[in-house]
Amino acid sequence: MKKLFALFSVALILSGTPEFNLAKPFLDKIEKEYGIYAKRRAVALVQMMNEARELDEISKLEKVNDFFNQTPYASDKSVWGTSDYWATRLEFIGKDKGDCEDFVIAKFFTLKELGVPSSKLYMTYAKSLRYNAAHLVLTYYETPKSTPLVLDNYNYKIFPATQRRDLIPIYSFRGDELFKAKQAQIGKIIPASTRQERQWDELVITQRKE
């Protein structure tokens, strides 16, 4: 698996009027590692991104949120055999299940590739009053002073934070500060396997001319 991950560094290539694309060698590797259905999910992701690329930012949020919220929730223990594992987007698509951190990471990288500025995207730790548990959501700020919109895997619809009375925000950090947050042990303990050089998004999605 480590050899596969080493090949999946982020690559975003722009040329003319671009469309998103997954190269066949990477699709073949996904199929070999996770199976044919994982390959189909990766293709579906690219199709969704091509449908969303010309949309306004709010519509992109809705497309991406709806796509990943089709994935079943599962604890890290049941998927990875450990109490805390932050999966990459490739791993999340490959396993077709994950916990709240996995949803947030996948949504963040997809929106970033769709052109939503990372400065508008924050990962927000909160307490879920409904489940009486720590929770992670992705929040979007149209402007620095805007009320953030909440992208969540508990509530599938996107609402302003002021309407999410079931969540008590605790701490927010920029998506680009993901590893720094893990180093600081925000929310959960960092697994021993985590290293600074780990690539959080190992799924290569390029752009090419139509």
CSV table of C-alpha atoms in Angstrom, one decimal:
chain,number,residue,atom,x,y,z
A,1,MET,CA,0.0,0.0,0.0
A,2,LYS,CA,2.9,2.4,0.8
A,3,LYS,CA,4.2,2.0,-2.8
A,4,LEU,CA,0.8,2.9,-4.1
A,5,PHE,CA,0.5,6.0,-1.9
A,6,ALA,CA,3.9,7.2,-3.0
A,7,LEU,CA,2.6,7.5,-6.6
A,8,PHE,CA,-0.4,9.5,-5.6
A,9,SER,CA,1.1,13.0,-5.1
A,10,VAL,CA,-1.1,15.9,-5.9
A,11,ALA,CA,-0.7,17.1,-9.5
A,12,LEU,CA,-2.9,19.8,-11.0
A,13,ILE,CA,-2.0,20.6,-14.6
A,14,LEU,CA,-3.7,23.4,-16.4
A,15,SER,CA,-3.8,23.7,-20.2
A,16,GLY,CA,-6.2,25.7,-22.3
A,17,THR,CA,-9.8,24.9,-21.3
A,18,PRO,CA,-9.3,22.1,-18.8
A,19,GLU,CA,-11.3,19.2,-17.7
A,20,PHE,CA,-10.4,16.9,-14.8
A,21,ASN,CA,-9.0,13.5,-15.5
A,22,LEU,CA,-7.6,10.5,-13.8
A,23,ALA,CA,-4.8,8.8,-15.7
A,24,LYS,CA,-5.5,5.1,-16.6
A,25,PRO,CA,-2.4,3.8,-14.7
A,26,PHE,CA,-3.7,5.4,-11.5
A,27,LEU,CA,-7.2,4.0,-12.1
A,28,ASP,CA,-5.7,0.5,-12.6
A,29,LYS,CA,-3.7,0.9,-9.3
A,30,ILE,CA,-6.9,1.9,-7.5
A,31,GLU,CA,-8.7,-1.2,-8.9
A,32,LYS,CA,-5.8,-3.5,-7.9
A,33,GLU,CA,-5.6,-2.1,-4.4
A,34,TYR,CA,-9.3,-1.6,-3.6
A,35,GLY,CA,-11.4,-3.3,-6.3
A,36,ILE,CA,-13.5,-2.4,-9.3
A,37,TYR,CA,-16.1,-0.5,-7.3
A,38,ALA,CA,-13.5,1.8,-5.9
A,39,LYS,CA,-12.3,2.5,-9.4
A,40,ARG,CA,-15.9,3.3,-10.4
A,41,ARG,CA,-16.2,5.7,-7.4
A,42,ALA,CA,-13.0,7.5,-8.5
A,43,VAL,CA,-14.4,7.9,-12.0
A,44,ALA,CA,-17.7,9.2,-10.6
A,45,LEU,CA,-15.7,11.7,-8.5
A,46,VAL,CA,-14.0,13.1,-11.6
A,47,GLN,CA,-17.3,13.2,-13.5
A,48,MET,CA,-18.8,15.2,-10.6
A,49,MET,CA,-15.9,17.6,-10.6
A,50,ASN,CA,-16.2,18.2,-14.4
A,51,GLU,CA,-19.9,19.0,-13.9
A,52,ALA,CA,-19.1,21.4,-11.1
A,53,ARG,CA,-16.0,23.2,-12.4
A,54,GLU,CA,-18.0,26.1,-14.1
A,55,LEU,CA,-20.4,26.5,-11.2
A,56,ASP,CA,-20.4,29.3,-8.6
A,57,GLU,CA,-18.8,28.6,-5.3
A,58,ILE,CA,-22.0,27.8,-3.4
A,59,SER,CA,-23.1,25.3,-6.1
A,60,LYS,CA,-19.7,23.7,-5.9
A,61,LEU,CA,-20.1,23.3,-2.1
A,62,GLU,CA,-23.4,21.6,-2.7
A,63,LYS,CA,-22.1,19.3,-5.4
A,64,VAL,CA,-19.1,18.1,-3.4
A,65,ASN,CA,-21.1,17.8,-0.1
A,66,ASP,CA,-23.8,15.7,-1.7
A,67,PHE,CA,-21.2,13.5,-3.5
A,68,PHE,CA,-19.2,12.5,-0.4
A,69,ASN,CA,-22.2,12.3,1.9
A,70,GLN,CA,-23.3,9.2,0.0
A,71,THR,CA,-20.4,7.4,1.7
A,72,PRO,CA,-21.4,5.4,4.8
A,73,TYR,CA,-20.0,6.5,8.2
A,74,ALA,CA,-17.7,4.0,10.0
A,75,SER,CA,-15.4,4.4,12.9
A,76,ASP,CA,-11.6,4.3,12.5
A,77,LYS,CA,-11.6,1.2,14.6
A,78,SER,CA,-13.8,-0.7,12.3
A,79,VAL,CA,-12.1,0.4,9.1
A,80,TRP,CA,-8.4,0.7,10.1
A,81,GLY,CA,-8.2,-1.2,13.4
A,82,THR,CA,-7.0,1.9,15.3
A,83,SER,CA,-8.9,4.5,17.4
A,84,ASP,CA,-7.7,7.5,15.3
A,85,TYR,CA,-6.7,7.4,11.6
A,86,TRP,CA,-7.1,10.4,9.3
A,87,ALA,CA,-7.6,8.8,5.8
A,88,THR,CA,-6.5,10.5,2.6
A,89,ARG,CA,-9.1,11.1,-0.1
A,90,LEU,CA,-7.8,8.0,-2.0
A,91,GLU,CA,-8.2,5.8,1.1
A,92,PHE,CA,-11.7,7.2,1.8
A,93,ILE,CA,-12.8,6.5,-1.8
A,94,GLY,CA,-11.1,3.1,-1.8
A,95,LYS,CA,-12.7,1.9,1.5
A,96,ASP,CA,-16.0,3.6,0.7
A,97,LYS,CA,-16.5,4.4,4.4
A,98,GLY,CA,-14.9,6.6,7.1
A,99,ASP,CA,-15.5,8.9,10.0
A,100,CYS,CA,-16.0,12.7,10.2
A,101,GLU,CA,-12.3,13.6,9.6
A,102,ASP,CA,-12.3,11.6,6.4
A,103,PHE,CA,-15.4,13.3,5.0
A,104,VAL,CA,-13.8,16.7,5.8
A,105,ILE,CA,-10.4,16.0,4.2
A,106,ALA,CA,-12.0,14.6,1.0
A,107,LYS,CA,-14.3,17.6,0.7
A,108,PHE,CA,-11.5,20.1,1.4
A,109,PHE,CA,-9.2,18.8,-1.3
A,110,THR,CA,-11.9,18.4,-3.9
A,111,LEU,CA,-13.2,22.0,-3.4
A,112,LYS,CA,-9.6,23.3,-3.5
A,113,GLU,CA,-9.1,21.6,-6.8
A,114,LEU,CA,-12.3,23.1,-8.1
A,115,GLY,CA,-10.9,26.5,-7.4
A,116,VAL,CA,-12.5,27.4,-4.1
A,117,PRO,CA,-9.7,29.4,-2.3
A,118,SER,CA,-8.3,27.4,0.7
A,119,SER,CA,-8.4,30.7,2.6
A,120,LYS,CA,-12.2,30.3,2.7
A,121,LEU,CA,-12.2,26.7,3.9
A,122,TYR,CA,-11.7,25.8,7.6
A,123,MET,CA,-11.8,22.6,9.5
A,124,THR,CA,-13.8,23.1,12.6
A,125,TYR,CA,-13.8,20.9,15.7
A,126,ALA,CA,-17.2,21.0,17.5
A,127,LYS,CA,-19.1,19.2,20.1
A,128,SER,CA,-22.2,17.4,18.7
A,129,LEU,CA,-25.0,17.8,21.2
A,130,ARG,CA,-27.0,15.2,19.4
A,131,TYR,CA,-24.4,12.5,19.9
A,132,ASN,CA,-22.6,14.0,22.8
A,133,ALA,CA,-19.3,13.6,21.0
A,134,ALA,CA,-16.4,15.5,19.4
A,135,HIS,CA,-17.0,16.1,15.7
A,136,LEU,CA,-15.2,17.7,12.8
A,137,VAL,CA,-16.9,19.7,10.0
A,138,LEU,CA,-15.8,21.8,7.0
A,139,THR,CA,-16.8,25.4,7.2
A,140,TYR,CA,-16.8,27.9,4.3
A,141,TYR,CA,-16.5,31.7,4.8
A,142,GLU,CA,-17.6,33.7,1.7
A,143,THR,CA,-15.8,36.7,3.3
A,144,PRO,CA,-13.7,36.8,6.5
A,145,LYS,CA,-16.7,38.4,8.3
A,146,SER,CA,-19.4,36.1,6.9
A,147,THR,CA,-21.3,33.6,8.9
A,148,PRO,CA,-19.7,30.3,7.9
A,149,LEU,CA,-21.6,27.6,6.1
A,150,VAL,CA,-21.3,24.1,7.6
A,151,LEU,CA,-20.6,21.1,5.4
A,152,ASP,CA,-21.3,18.1,7.6
A,153,ASN,CA,-21.8,14.3,7.3
A,154,TYR,CA,-24.4,14.3,10.1
A,155,ASN,CA,-26.7,16.8,8.6
A,156,TYR,CA,-26.6,16.4,4.8
A,157,LYS,CA,-27.9,19.9,4.0
A,158,ILE,CA,-25.6,22.9,4.1
A,159,PHE,CA,-26.7,25.5,6.7
A,160,PRO,CA,-25.2,28.7,8.2
A,161,ALA,CA,-23.5,28.0,11.5
A,162,THR,CA,-26.1,30.1,13.3
A,163,GLN,CA,-28.7,27.4,12.3
A,164,ARG,CA,-26.7,24.5,13.6
A,165,ARG,CA,-27.7,24.7,17.2
A,166,ASP,CA,-26.7,21.0,17.6
A,167,LEU,CA,-23.0,22.0,17.3
A,168,ILE,CA,-20.9,23.9,19.7
A,169,PRO,CA,-17.7,25.1,17.9
A,170,ILE,CA,-14.4,24.6,19.8
A,171,TYR,CA,-11.6,25.3,17.4
A,172,SER,CA,-11.0,26.0,13.7
A,173,PHE,CA,-8.0,25.8,11.5
A,174,ARG,CA,-7.3,26.3,7.9
A,175,GLY,CA,-7.4,23.2,5.7
A,176,ASP,CA,-3.8,23.9,4.6
A,177,GLU,CA,-2.7,23.7,8.2
A,178,LEU,CA,-3.9,20.1,8.4
A,179,PHE,CA,-0.6,18.5,9.5
A,180,LYS,CA,0.2,21.4,11.9
A,181,ALA,CA,-3.1,20.7,13.6
A,182,LYS,CA,-2.3,17.0,13.8
A,183,GLN,CA,1.1,17.8,15.3
A,184,ALA,CA,-0.6,20.0,17.9
A,185,GLN,CA,-2.8,17.1,18.8
A,186,ILE,CA,-6.0,19.1,18.3
A,187,GLY,CA,-9.0,17.0,19.1
A,188,LYS,CA,-7.3,13.6,19.0
A,189,ILE,CA,-3.9,12.0,19.5
A,190,ILE,CA,-1.7,11.8,16.5
A,191,PRO,CA,-1.1,8.1,15.4
A,192,ALA,CA,2.5,7.1,15.5
A,193,SER,CA,2.4,6.3,11.8
A,194,THR,CA,1.8,10.0,10.9
A,195,ARG,CA,4.8,11.8,9.5
A,196,GLN,CA,5.2,15.3,8.2
A,197,GLU,CA,6.0,14.1,4.7
A,198,ARG,CA,2.8,12.2,4.4
A,199,GLN,CA,0.8,13.3,1.4
A,200,TRP,CA,-2.8,14.0,2.6
A,201,ASP,CA,-4.2,13.8,-0.9
A,202,GLU,CA,-2.7,11.0,-2.8
A,203,LEU,CA,-5.2,10.9,-5.6
A,204,VAL,CA,-3.8,12.4,-8.8
A,205,ILE,CA,-6.5,14.4,-10.5
A,206,THR,CA,-5.1,16.3,-13.5
A,207,GLN,CA,-6.7,18.7,-15.9
A,208,ARG,CA,-6.4,18.4,-19.7
A,209,LYS,CA,-7.9,19.9,-22.8
A,210,GLU,CA,-11.3,18.5,-23.8
